[in-house]
Amino acid sequence: CKAATPQLRFAWKEVDFTWDSPEQRETAIKDGVFVKANNLPLGLARWKNKVFVTVPRWKNGVASSLNYIDLDGAPDQALKPYPSLKDNLVADDAKELPSNSSIISVFRVFVDPCDRLWVMDSGLADILGSANQVVGPSLVIFDLNTNQLLHRYYFKVSDMKEDSFFANIAVDANKDTCDDAFAYVPDLGAYGVVVYSLKQDDSWRVSHHYFHFEPLAGSYKVGGVEFHWTDGVFALALSEPRENGYRTMFFHAFSSTKEFCVSTELLRNYTHIDKNEAFHDFKLLGDRGERTQSSASFYDENTHVLFYTQVNRDGVGCWNSNKPYTPENNPLIFSDPEMYEFLNDLKVDNEGTLWFLSDKL
């Protein structure tokens, strides 16, 4: 966990996509289906030669929300819609999902060891405009070797609250038990975590005080712009399996400078336990210090280091999990307000490379 100099691999002044034909693109622009300025990359994940890049439907005119680029391709290459352009090209005012593999709006994705892409689809188009909930929030799972849809699971009514907003996902899976995977999805708007069991094809909501935002940590200043957010639990990261087979889930609210943890044993069995007794199984690790709000984190199992974005400080921080969680043990590994204004997502791939995406949000 020490200073590093990142390399710029991909960059866009404006995002474009691979279209079926030039005529299709021109028609999309003319009809307002594709509004260049409204397409802003946010999330990423790498699998082999693909780097997945998400483009949420903040506003109208997002042509494709789930995409990938070629690892060995040009720095400003067009985004390739995944699994296809047809699956992503859904009208902002749609009343239903065109097909089961259709994608509405994605913030974050997760690649698991079983060569599957897990997608958290909010189902909400034109978020900052007319806000059309095309379908309810759902988990969408693709087989990366065949690019085929494996499963789609819609959250239950009991998983959601009035202010729920689901934008992130962390997946707990092992190569030898692919069918027994679990997904953990933070609810940053209504302060909870939804747990999904692939084997049971069922989900349940976990609640705790530590999922809420800190009232004194809701102010941000990025690129000279000051704003105030109340985002709750957002960043989740999973450790390697412990001796009992369960992982530790590290988590924090976006508007917070504190880090917490809990065993996935509790999360998996939450419906069968005494909630009052379990309250104290959620632990406070410590505080990173002032202005250390973070939008995303990822734990590297090989080095036991937790990496996380530093939105107010235009960089990435890290913590060696073998050390106490203190400001001194949470250094910035790099910071550059010109290059890395508003870091939004980061991942460590299976080769140990740290990828991150900034979008000047």
PDB file of N, CA and C in Angstrom, residues 83-141:
ATOM      1  N   PRO A  83     -25.281  -7.333 -24.201  1.00  0.00           N
ATOM      2  CA  PRO A  83     -24.790  -8.341 -25.144  1.00  0.00           C
ATOM      3  C   PRO A  83     -24.980  -7.945 -26.603  1.00  0.00           C
ATOM      4  N   SER A  84     -25.801  -6.896 -26.852  1.00  0.00           N
ATOM      5  CA  SER A  84     -26.004  -6.408 -28.215  1.00  0.00           C
ATOM      6  C   SER A  84     -26.576  -5.001 -28.155  1.00  0.00           C
ATOM      7  N   LEU A  85     -26.526  -4.314 -29.285  1.00  0.00           N
ATOM      8  CA  LEU A  85     -27.127  -2.983 -29.356  1.00  0.00           C
ATOM      9  C   LEU A  85     -28.641  -3.082 -29.194  1.00  0.00           C
ATOM     10  N   LYS A  86     -29.221  -4.097 -29.791  1.00  0.00           N
ATOM     11  CA  LYS A  86     -30.674  -4.283 -29.706  1.00  0.00           C
ATOM     12  C   LYS A  86     -31.130  -4.421 -28.254  1.00  0.00           C
ATOM     13  N   ASP A  87     -30.333  -5.122 -27.440  1.00  0.00           N
ATOM     14  CA  ASP A  87     -30.708  -5.325 -26.038  1.00  0.00           C
ATOM     15  C   ASP A  87     -30.616  -4.041 -25.218  1.00  0.00           C
ATOM     16  N   ASN A  88     -29.827  -3.085 -25.683  1.00  0.00           N
ATOM     17  CA  ASN A  88     -29.638  -1.838 -24.946  1.00  0.00           C
ATOM     18  C   ASN A  88     -30.469  -0.676 -25.482  1.00  0.00           C
ATOM     19  N   LEU A  89     -30.824  -0.752 -26.745  1.00  0.00           N
ATOM     20  CA  LEU A  89     -31.514   0.361 -27.397  1.00  0.00           C
ATOM     21  C   LEU A  89     -33.001   0.343 -27.038  1.00  0.00           C
ATOM     22  N   VAL A  90     -33.267   0.705 -25.785  1.00  0.00           N
ATOM     23  CA  VAL A  90     -34.639   0.720 -25.270  1.00  0.00           C
ATOM     24  C   VAL A  90     -35.083   2.174 -25.119  1.00  0.00           C
ATOM     25  N   ALA A  91     -36.269   2.480 -25.582  1.00  0.00           N
ATOM     26  CA  ALA A  91     -36.769   3.859 -25.536  1.00  0.00           C
ATOM     27  C   ALA A  91     -36.866   4.359 -24.094  1.00  0.00           C
ATOM     28  N   ASP A  92     -36.555   5.641 -23.889  1.00  0.00           N
ATOM     29  CA  ASP A  92     -36.611   6.229 -22.548  1.00  0.00           C
ATOM     30  C   ASP A  92     -38.015   6.172 -21.952  1.00  0.00           C
ATOM     31  N   ASP A  93     -39.024   6.176 -22.819  1.00  0.00           N
ATOM     32  CA  ASP A  93     -40.407   6.153 -22.331  1.00  0.00           C
ATOM     33  C   ASP A  93     -41.044   4.765 -22.444  1.00  0.00           C
ATOM     34  N   ALA A  94     -40.206   3.731 -22.546  1.00  0.00           N
ATOM     35  CA  ALA A  94     -40.720   2.361 -22.666  1.00  0.00           C
ATOM     36  C   ALA A  94     -41.573   1.991 -21.456  1.00  0.00           C
ATOM     37  N   LYS A  95     -42.576   1.162 -21.689  1.00  0.00           N
ATOM     38  CA  LYS A  95     -43.479   0.734 -20.616  1.00  0.00           C
ATOM     39  C   LYS A  95     -43.186  -0.685 -20.138  1.00  0.00           C
ATOM     40  N   GLU A  96     -42.331  -1.383 -20.886  1.00  0.00           N
ATOM     41  CA  GLU A  96     -41.980  -2.746 -20.503  1.00  0.00           C
ATOM     42  C   GLU A  96     -40.628  -3.108 -21.098  1.00  0.00           C
ATOM     43  N   LEU A  97     -40.078  -4.210 -20.634  1.00  0.00           N
ATOM     44  CA  LEU A  97     -38.796  -4.697 -21.125  1.00  0.00           C
ATOM     45  C   LEU A  97     -39.012  -5.408 -22.463  1.00  0.00           C
ATOM     46  N   PRO A  98     -38.318  -4.995 -23.524  1.00  0.00           N
ATOM     47  CA  PRO A  98     -38.510  -5.644 -24.829  1.00  0.00           C
ATOM     48  C   PRO A  98     -38.209  -7.141 -24.799  1.00  0.00           C
ATOM     49  N   SER A  99     -37.157  -7.529 -24.065  1.00  0.00           N
ATOM     50  CA  SER A  99     -36.829  -8.950 -23.924  1.00  0.00           C
ATOM     51  C   SER A  99     -36.166  -9.161 -22.577  1.00  0.00           C
ATOM     52  N   ASN A 100     -36.017 -10.411 -22.173  1.00  0.00           N
ATOM     53  CA  ASN A 100     -35.463 -10.706 -20.852  1.00  0.00           C
ATOM     54  C   ASN A 100     -33.993 -10.309 -20.739  1.00  0.00           C
ATOM     55  N   SER A 101     -33.314 -10.187 -21.875  1.00  0.00           N
ATOM     56  CA  SER A 101     -31.898  -9.803 -21.851  1.00  0.00           C
ATOM     57  C   SER A 101     -31.705  -8.305 -22.082  1.00  0.00           C
ATOM     58  N   SER A 102     -32.804  -7.561 -22.159  1.00  0.00           N
ATOM     59  CA  SER A 102     -32.704  -6.108 -22.352  1.00  0.00           C
ATOM     60  C   SER A 102     -32.102  -5.438 -21.118  1.00  0.00           C
ATOM     61  N   ILE A 103     -31.388  -4.363 -21.354  1.00  0.00           N
ATOM     62  CA  ILE A 103     -30.731  -3.612 -20.285  1.00  0.00           C
ATOM     63  C   ILE A 103     -31.282  -2.185 -20.278  1.00  0.00           C
ATOM     64  N   ILE A 104     -31.669  -1.708 -19.096  1.00  0.00           N
ATOM     65  CA  ILE A 104     -32.188  -0.341 -18.996  1.00  0.00           C
ATOM     66  C   ILE A 104     -31.095   0.624 -18.529  1.00  0.00           C
ATOM     67  N   SER A 105     -30.674   0.523 -17.275  1.00  0.00           N
ATOM     68  CA  SER A 105     -29.689   1.470 -16.756  1.00  0.00           C
ATOM     69  C   SER A 105     -28.797   0.807 -15.715  1.00  0.00           C
ATOM     70  N   VAL A 106     -27.499   0.829 -15.988  1.00  0.00           N
ATOM     71  CA  VAL A 106     -26.530   0.131 -15.148  1.00  0.00           C
ATOM     72  C   VAL A 106     -25.478   1.106 -14.626  1.00  0.00           C
ATOM     73  N   PHE A 107     -25.194   1.014 -13.331  1.00  0.00           N
ATOM     74  CA  PHE A 107     -24.118   1.800 -12.732  1.00  0.00           C
ATOM     75  C   PHE A 107     -22.862   0.938 -12.569  1.00  0.00           C
ATOM     76  N   ARG A 108     -23.015  -0.193 -11.886  1.00  0.00           N
ATOM     77  CA  ARG A 108     -21.852  -1.039 -11.607  1.00  0.00           C
ATOM     78  C   ARG A 108     -22.112  -2.482 -12.037  1.00  0.00           C
ATOM     79  N   VAL A 109     -21.017  -3.173 -12.346  1.00  0.00           N
ATOM     80  CA  VAL A 109     -21.083  -4.588 -12.711  1.00  0.00           C
ATOM     81  C   VAL A 109     -19.988  -5.331 -11.954  1.00  0.00           C
ATOM     82  N   PHE A 110     -20.068  -6.659 -11.970  1.00  0.00           N
ATOM     83  CA  PHE A 110     -19.081  -7.476 -11.258  1.00  0.00           C
ATOM     84  C   PHE A 110     -18.817  -8.749 -12.058  1.00  0.00           C
ATOM     85  N   VAL A 111     -17.543  -9.048 -12.283  1.00  0.00           N
ATOM     86  CA  VAL A 111     -17.146 -10.289 -12.949  1.00  0.00           C
ATOM     87  C   VAL A 111     -16.730 -11.290 -11.875  1.00  0.00           C
ATOM     88  N   ASP A 112     -17.349 -12.476 -11.874  1.00  0.00           N
ATOM     89  CA  ASP A 112     -17.013 -13.461 -10.838  1.00  0.00           C
ATOM     90  C   ASP A 112     -16.025 -14.506 -11.372  1.00  0.00           C
ATOM     91  N   PRO A 113     -15.484 -15.376 -10.507  1.00  0.00           N
ATOM     92  CA  PRO A 113     -14.486 -16.366 -10.936  1.00  0.00           C
ATOM     93  C   PRO A 113     -15.048 -17.440 -11.866  1.00  0.00           C
ATOM     94  N   CYS A 114     -16.366 -17.478 -12.010  1.00  0.00           N
ATOM     95  CA  CYS A 114     -17.015 -18.485 -12.859  1.00  0.00           C
ATOM     96  C   CYS A 114     -17.309 -17.942 -14.257  1.00  0.00           C
ATOM     97  N   ASP A 115     -16.612 -16.887 -14.636  1.00  0.00           N
ATOM     98  CA  ASP A 115     -16.783 -16.264 -15.955  1.00  0.00           C
ATOM     99  C   ASP A 115     -18.219 -15.809 -16.191  1.00  0.00           C
ATOM    100  N   ARG A 116     -18.762 -15.163 -15.177  1.00  0.00           N
ATOM    101  CA  ARG A 116     -20.106 -14.598 -15.302  1.00  0.00           C
ATOM    102  C   ARG A 116     -20.051 -13.100 -15.029  1.00  0.00           C
ATOM    103  N   LEU A 117     -20.867 -12.374 -15.761  1.00  0.00           N
ATOM    104  CA  LEU A 117     -21.008 -10.942 -15.539  1.00  0.00           C
ATOM    105  C   LEU A 117     -22.319 -10.693 -14.805  1.00  0.00           C
ATOM    106  N   TRP A 118     -22.211 -10.113 -13.614  1.00  0.00           N
ATOM    107  CA  TRP A 118     -23.387  -9.770 -12.814  1.00  0.00           C
ATOM    108  C   TRP A 118     -23.673  -8.282 -13.008  1.00  0.00           C
ATOM    109  N   VAL A 119     -24.898  -7.996 -13.385  1.00  0.00           N
ATOM    110  CA  VAL A 119     -25.296  -6.630 -13.712  1.00  0.00           C
ATOM    111  C   VAL A 119     -26.423  -6.190 -12.781  1.00  0.00           C
ATOM    112  N   MET A 120     -26.239  -5.056 -12.127  1.00  0.00           N
ATOM    113  CA  MET A 120     -27.314  -4.477 -11.320  1.00  0.00           C
ATOM    114  C   MET A 120     -28.042  -3.457 -12.188  1.00  0.00           C
ATOM    115  N   ASP A 121     -29.203  -3.866 -12.704  1.00  0.00           N
ATOM    116  CA  ASP A 121     -29.986  -2.989 -13.580  1.00  0.00           C
ATOM    117  C   ASP A 121     -31.054  -2.287 -12.743  1.00  0.00           C
ATOM    118  N   SER A 122     -30.946  -0.969 -12.637  1.00  0.00           N
ATOM    119  CA  SER A 122     -31.899  -0.208 -11.818  1.00  0.00           C
ATOM    120  C   SER A 122     -33.287  -0.165 -12.450  1.00  0.00           C
ATOM    121  N   GLY A 123     -33.359  -0.394 -13.774  1.00  0.00           N
ATOM    122  CA  GLY A 123     -34.646  -0.362 -14.467  1.00  0.00           C
ATOM    123  C   GLY A 123     -35.208   1.031 -14.654  1.00  0.00           C
ATOM    124  N   LEU A 124     -34.409   2.053 -14.276  1.00  0.00           N
ATOM    125  CA  LEU A 124     -34.889   3.439 -14.287  1.00  0.00           C
ATOM    126  C   LEU A 124     -34.214   4.231 -15.402  1.00  0.00           C
ATOM    127  N   ALA A 125     -35.010   4.755 -16.326  1.00  0.00           N
ATOM    128  CA  ALA A 125     -34.493   5.551 -17.439  1.00  0.00           C
ATOM    129  C   ALA A 125     -34.715   7.040 -17.185  1.00  0.00           C
ATOM    130  N   ASP A 126     -33.839   7.850 -17.786  1.00  0.00           N
ATOM    131  CA  ASP A 126     -33.955   9.316 -17.691  1.00  0.00           C
ATOM    132  C   ASP A 126     -34.090   9.754 -16.230  1.00  0.00           C
ATOM    133  N   ILE A 127     -33.126   9.318 -15.417  1.00  0.00           N
ATOM    134  CA  ILE A 127     -33.187   9.480 -13.957  1.00  0.00           C
ATOM    135  C   ILE A 127     -33.411  10.929 -13.534  1.00  0.00           C
ATOM    136  N   LEU A 128     -32.650  11.846 -14.126  1.00  0.00           N
ATOM    137  CA  LEU A 128     -32.739  13.253 -13.725  1.00  0.00           C
ATOM    138  C   LEU A 128     -33.781  14.029 -14.517  1.00  0.00           C
ATOM    139  N   GLY A 129     -34.450  13.343 -15.452  1.00  0.00           N
ATOM    140  CA  GLY A 129     -35.475  13.997 -16.259  1.00  0.00           C
ATOM    141  C   GLY A 129     -36.860  13.539 -15.853  1.00  0.00           C
ATOM    142  N   SER A 130     -37.498  12.773 -16.739  1.00  0.00           N
ATOM    143  CA  SER A 130     -38.861  12.306 -16.461  1.00  0.00           C
ATOM    144  C   SER A 130     -38.889  11.096 -15.538  1.00  0.00           C
ATOM    145  N   ALA A 131     -37.725  10.474 -15.296  1.00  0.00           N
ATOM    146  CA  ALA A 131     -37.591   9.337 -14.366  1.00  0.00           C
ATOM    147  C   ALA A 131     -38.641   8.253 -14.615  1.00  0.00           C
ATOM    148  N   ASN A 132     -38.426   7.490 -15.672  1.00  0.00           N
ATOM    149  CA  ASN A 132     -39.354   6.428 -16.053  1.00  0.00           C
ATOM    150  C   ASN A 132     -38.860   5.073 -15.544  1.00  0.00           C
ATOM    151  N   GLN A 133     -39.588   4.488 -14.584  1.00  0.00           N
ATOM    152  CA  GLN A 133     -39.242   3.164 -14.062  1.00  0.00           C
ATOM    153  C   GLN A 133     -39.815   2.126 -15.026  1.00  0.00           C
ATOM    154  N   VAL A 134     -39.009   1.725 -15.996  1.00  0.00           N
ATOM    155  CA  VAL A 134     -39.470   0.790 -17.031  1.00  0.00           C
ATOM    156  C   VAL A 134     -39.859  -0.540 -16.400  1.00  0.00           C
ATOM    157  N   VAL A 135     -38.970  -1.070 -15.568  1.00  0.00           N
ATOM    158  CA  VAL A 135     -39.232  -2.286 -14.788  1.00  0.00           C
ATOM    159  C   VAL A 135     -38.571  -2.113 -13.426  1.00  0.00           C
ATOM    160  N   GLY A 136     -38.872  -3.016 -12.507  1.00  0.00           N
ATOM    161  CA  GLY A 136     -38.259  -2.950 -11.193  1.00  0.00           C
ATOM    162  C   GLY A 136     -36.781  -3.300 -11.246  1.00  0.00           C
ATOM    163  N   PRO A 137     -36.027  -2.956 -10.199  1.00  0.00           N
ATOM    164  CA  PRO A 137     -34.605  -3.300 -10.145  1.00  0.00           C
ATOM    165  C   PRO A 137     -34.403  -4.810 -10.260  1.00  0.00           C
ATOM    166  N   SER A 138     -33.359  -5.200 -10.987  1.00  0.00           N
ATOM    167  CA  SER A 138     -33.126  -6.631 -11.189  1.00  0.00           C
ATOM    168  C   SER A 138     -31.642  -6.933 -11.317  1.00  0.00           C
ATOM    169  N   LEU A 139     -31.296  -8.162 -10.963  1.00  0.00           N
ATOM    170  CA  LEU A 139     -29.954  -8.684 -11.192  1.00  0.00           C
ATOM    171  C   LEU A 139     -29.974  -9.459 -12.500  1.00  0.00           C
ATOM    172  N   VAL A 140     -29.024  -9.164 -13.363  1.00  0.00           N
ATOM    173  CA  VAL A 140     -28.948  -9.820 -14.666  1.00  0.00           C
ATOM    174  C   VAL A 140     -27.585 -10.506 -14.758  1.00  0.00           C
ATOM    175  N   ILE A 141     -27.594 -11.798 -15.065  1.00  0.00           N
ATOM    176  CA  ILE A 141     -26.354 -12.580 -15.078  1.00  0.00           C
ATOM    177  C   ILE A 141     -26.109 -13.131 -16.475  1.00  0.00           C
TER     178      ILE A 141
END
